[in-house]
Amino acid sequence: MPTVYRLIARDLLRHHPGRTALGGLGLAAATGCGIGAPMALAAVVDSMSGRGPAARPVLVFALLLAGALAGAALASRAAADRASATTARHRGAAFVTAMRVPPYDTRYRDGELLARCSSDAETPARIAGVVLSCAVTTMGGLAAFVLLCTIDWRCAAVVAAELIASWFVVRAFLRGSAAPEAGYRAARGALADLLVDAHRGARTIAALGTQDRELRRVLAPLGELRAAGRRSWRAQRDVGWRMGLLDPLLNAAVLAVAGLSAVAGRLSPGSVLAVLLYSQLTLMVLEQVDLLAAAVHALPGAGNLAELLTTAPPDPGGPVRLPPGPGHLAFERVRLTAATAGDGPGGAEVTCTIAAGTHVAVVGRSGSGKSRLAALVGRLADPAGGRVLLDGHDLRTVPVDDVRAAVAYAFEEPNLFGATLRAAIAAGADLRHEDVVRAAREARADAFVRRLPAGYDTPPGAAPLSGGERQRLGLARAFARPARVLVLDDAMSSLDTATAAEVAHAVRDTWHGRTTLVVTHRAATAAAADLVLWLDAGRVRGYAPHRTLWSTPGYRALFGAVDREPAMQAGPA
């Protein structure tokens, strides 16, 4: 069974069996009373024609109507409760899964992920309601058809012919509407992703004066969105006019056959009315077309949600706790990405050791694998091959929480979480105010934080922070943690040269004796490190002190293309 159908079946049978049973009971009661009502109404009509006492048929008919109304109300209440509970559960599970998607997992774009957690989370409950309603209505229609056969088989034959003709119309509609809806949702996800991307770069777009061009780029999926919507509405239009044509023809045919039977004396006036009502109850199955269309339209969204919910969680690591250690790192034949045909016999692998307490600068051109290598140290990503060892332990054999506690990160674009800047630096850790201030001073952030109106109690969203100031707060967050390895992933790119030098000296002083990896484009930062790991297309091009590598033209060209600091153009510091 496909994943999406298993998801819907679990919603109905496992997670909310009580609400499902209650809703089914209400629908069954409403349908059962509705099936009995035509016979009761026929008895009322016949009694009014002098064929028997009228009090009892009227009472029975009234009770059946009351039962139908009560059952419908019960079913509606149970359906609403089940839908809200199911949607809340799926939305919560989707948010949890989305938060656990590895940072370097590129399967889900931001806007698409948002759509899966919001509108797509509602679709399973909608489909489950349609399934339950269609099942009960179909059984009721079958029962009505059986009763119609007992009254007049000729009228039943006319209704059966209508059902067969209508089935082909509905079948064509359901087949033709699935593809447009899938295209519509794909275009909607692309539009949401582009909108999120444009919102993030709003300042850059305004500064460049490219609002009109960006607007055209963001709205580009509207063409596909419009085309898919038109195809869907065209399919609904076609089924609508065909069904609209068949329905009056059926009513006329049933009325004609029933009238002839009445003239021939085979049917009483009440029986004629019962025939007409049972034919309508039988054809109520066709009235589920709109619900089926809604279910078909919701299926791609439910599939998107099921795909997200079945995303394998990150590997939690092994059961062996990571013991204390000095921070010795080793990369053994590590593949940063999956192997390709152009990798050659040796493949694109990284093999090197970083002694405990060593400060290493990681350099290379864009796309060489610097950030990917940095991500492997704290298991923000896993290698496509090989092993990463921390103090002799393969990172995948110890709990991931132990790895994250042993490795502190600072990034190029830090996100500041928390109600205040103090909380943003502490970021959930149990730190004293003195520890937060100390880390901010080491990151050269204490001075500008104190100048804010509320100081460390300023909400991050209310602080007018520059890119460099945000980076210094991100550095402070990393410095505040008692980790054995510090990873700075281009975390000083927005700092001016003087501040970057001060922070680099603070790193050496504060993290003396502890291992540090600094992903950088600055020659001065590389020169200040003990060793430089030079990556090129996922391979180690060089691993030596900056002064040694500077004699290589390719190494000098690397910084000449990226960092034109005058002091470094003449040679290494």
CSV table of N, CA, C and O in Angstrom, one decimal, residues 16 27 33 54 82 95 107 130 142 152 164 225 264 269 278 290 310 326 334 388 399 407 413 447 494-495 508 513 571:
chain,number,residue,atom,x,y,z
A,16,HIS,N,-7.4,7.7,15.8
A,16,HIS,CA,-8.7,8.3,16.3
A,16,HIS,C,-9.8,7.3,16.1
A,16,HIS,O,-10.8,7.6,15.4
A,27,LEU,N,-23.2,8.9,10.7
A,27,LEU,CA,-23.5,8.8,9.3
A,27,LEU,C,-24.4,7.6,9.0
A,27,LEU,O,-25.3,7.7,8.2
A,33,CYS,N,-31.9,6.1,8.6
A,33,CYS,CA,-33.1,6.8,8.7
A,33,CYS,C,-33.6,7.4,7.4
A,33,CYS,O,-34.8,7.4,7.1
A,54,ALA,N,-53.7,7.1,9.5
A,54,ALA,CA,-52.6,8.0,9.2
A,54,ALA,C,-51.7,8.3,10.4
A,54,ALA,O,-50.5,8.7,10.2
A,82,ARG,N,-12.3,15.1,14.7
A,82,ARG,CA,-11.3,14.2,14.2
A,82,ARG,C,-10.4,15.0,13.3
A,82,ARG,O,-9.2,14.9,13.3
A,95,PHE,N,6.4,19.7,11.8
A,95,PHE,CA,7.4,20.7,12.3
A,95,PHE,C,8.6,20.0,13.0
A,95,PHE,O,9.7,20.4,12.8
A,107,ARG,N,16.9,18.2,-0.2
A,107,ARG,CA,15.7,17.7,-0.8
A,107,ARG,C,14.5,18.7,-0.6
A,107,ARG,O,13.6,18.7,-1.5
A,130,VAL,N,-13.6,12.3,3.5
A,130,VAL,CA,-14.2,11.9,2.3
A,130,VAL,C,-14.3,10.4,2.2
A,130,VAL,O,-15.4,9.9,1.8
A,142,LEU,N,-26.6,1.6,-2.0
A,142,LEU,CA,-26.8,0.2,-2.4
A,142,LEU,C,-28.1,-0.3,-1.7
A,142,LEU,O,-28.9,-1.0,-2.4
A,152,ASP,N,-40.2,-1.7,-7.8
A,152,ASP,CA,-40.4,-1.7,-9.3
A,152,ASP,C,-39.0,-1.9,-9.9
A,152,ASP,O,-38.2,-1.0,-10.0
A,164,ILE,N,-24.2,3.5,-14.5
A,164,ILE,CA,-23.2,3.0,-15.4
A,164,ILE,C,-22.7,4.1,-16.3
A,164,ILE,O,-21.4,4.3,-16.4
A,225,LEU,N,1.1,27.9,-12.4
A,225,LEU,CA,0.0,27.9,-11.4
A,225,LEU,C,-1.3,28.1,-12.1
A,225,LEU,O,-2.3,27.4,-11.9
A,264,ALA,N,-50.8,1.4,-14.9
A,264,ALA,CA,-51.1,0.0,-15.0
A,264,ALA,C,-51.6,-0.6,-13.7
A,264,ALA,O,-51.9,-1.8,-13.7
A,269,PRO,N,-50.0,5.7,-5.4
A,269,PRO,CA,-49.4,7.0,-5.3
A,269,PRO,C,-48.2,7.1,-4.4
A,269,PRO,O,-47.2,7.7,-4.7
A,278,TYR,N,-36.2,6.9,-3.7
A,278,TYR,CA,-35.2,5.9,-3.7
A,278,TYR,C,-34.2,6.0,-4.9
A,278,TYR,O,-33.0,5.7,-4.7
A,290,ASP,N,-18.1,15.7,-6.1
A,290,ASP,CA,-17.4,16.9,-5.6
A,290,ASP,C,-16.4,16.6,-4.4
A,290,ASP,O,-15.3,17.1,-4.4
A,310,THR,N,8.0,10.6,6.5
A,310,THR,CA,8.8,9.4,6.5
A,310,THR,C,10.2,9.6,6.2
A,310,THR,O,11.0,8.7,5.9
A,326,PRO,N,41.5,15.6,24.5
A,326,PRO,CA,42.1,16.9,24.2
A,326,PRO,C,41.6,17.5,22.9
A,326,PRO,O,41.9,18.7,22.6
A,334,VAL,N,38.1,10.4,3.8
A,334,VAL,CA,36.7,11.0,3.9
A,334,VAL,C,36.3,11.6,2.5
A,334,VAL,O,37.1,12.3,1.9
A,388,VAL,N,35.4,10.1,10.3
A,388,VAL,CA,35.9,11.2,11.0
A,388,VAL,C,36.0,10.8,12.5
A,388,VAL,O,35.1,10.3,13.1
A,399,PRO,N,27.0,8.9,20.8
A,399,PRO,CA,25.7,9.7,20.7
A,399,PRO,C,26.0,11.1,20.0
A,399,PRO,O,27.0,11.7,20.4
A,407,VAL,N,31.9,20.0,20.3
A,407,VAL,CA,32.3,20.9,19.2
A,407,VAL,C,31.4,22.1,19.2
A,407,VAL,O,30.2,22.0,19.3
A,413,GLU,N,26.6,33.5,8.8
A,413,GLU,CA,25.3,34.2,9.0
A,413,GLU,C,24.6,33.6,10.2
A,413,GLU,O,23.7,32.8,10.1
A,447,ALA,N,31.3,45.8,24.0
A,447,ALA,CA,31.2,47.2,23.9
A,447,ALA,C,29.9,47.7,23.2
A,447,ALA,O,29.1,48.5,23.7
A,494,SER,N,32.6,39.1,7.7
A,494,SER,CA,32.0,40.5,7.7
A,494,SER,C,32.8,41.4,8.7
A,494,SER,O,32.4,42.6,8.8
A,495,LEU,N,33.8,41.0,9.4
A,495,LEU,CA,34.5,41.8,10.3
A,495,LEU,C,35.6,42.6,9.5
A,495,LEU,O,36.2,42.1,8.5
A,508,ARG,N,43.2,32.6,19.8
A,508,ARG,CA,44.4,32.0,20.2
A,508,ARG,C,44.7,32.0,21.7
A,508,ARG,O,45.1,31.0,22.3
A,513,GLY,N,45.6,25.6,23.5
A,513,GLY,CA,45.6,24.2,23.9
A,513,GLY,C,44.4,23.4,23.5
A,513,GLY,O,44.3,22.2,23.7
A,571,GLY,N,53.9,38.9,0.2
A,571,GLY,CA,54.4,37.6,0.7
A,571,GLY,C,53.8,37.3,2.0
A,571,GLY,O,53.0,38.1,2.6
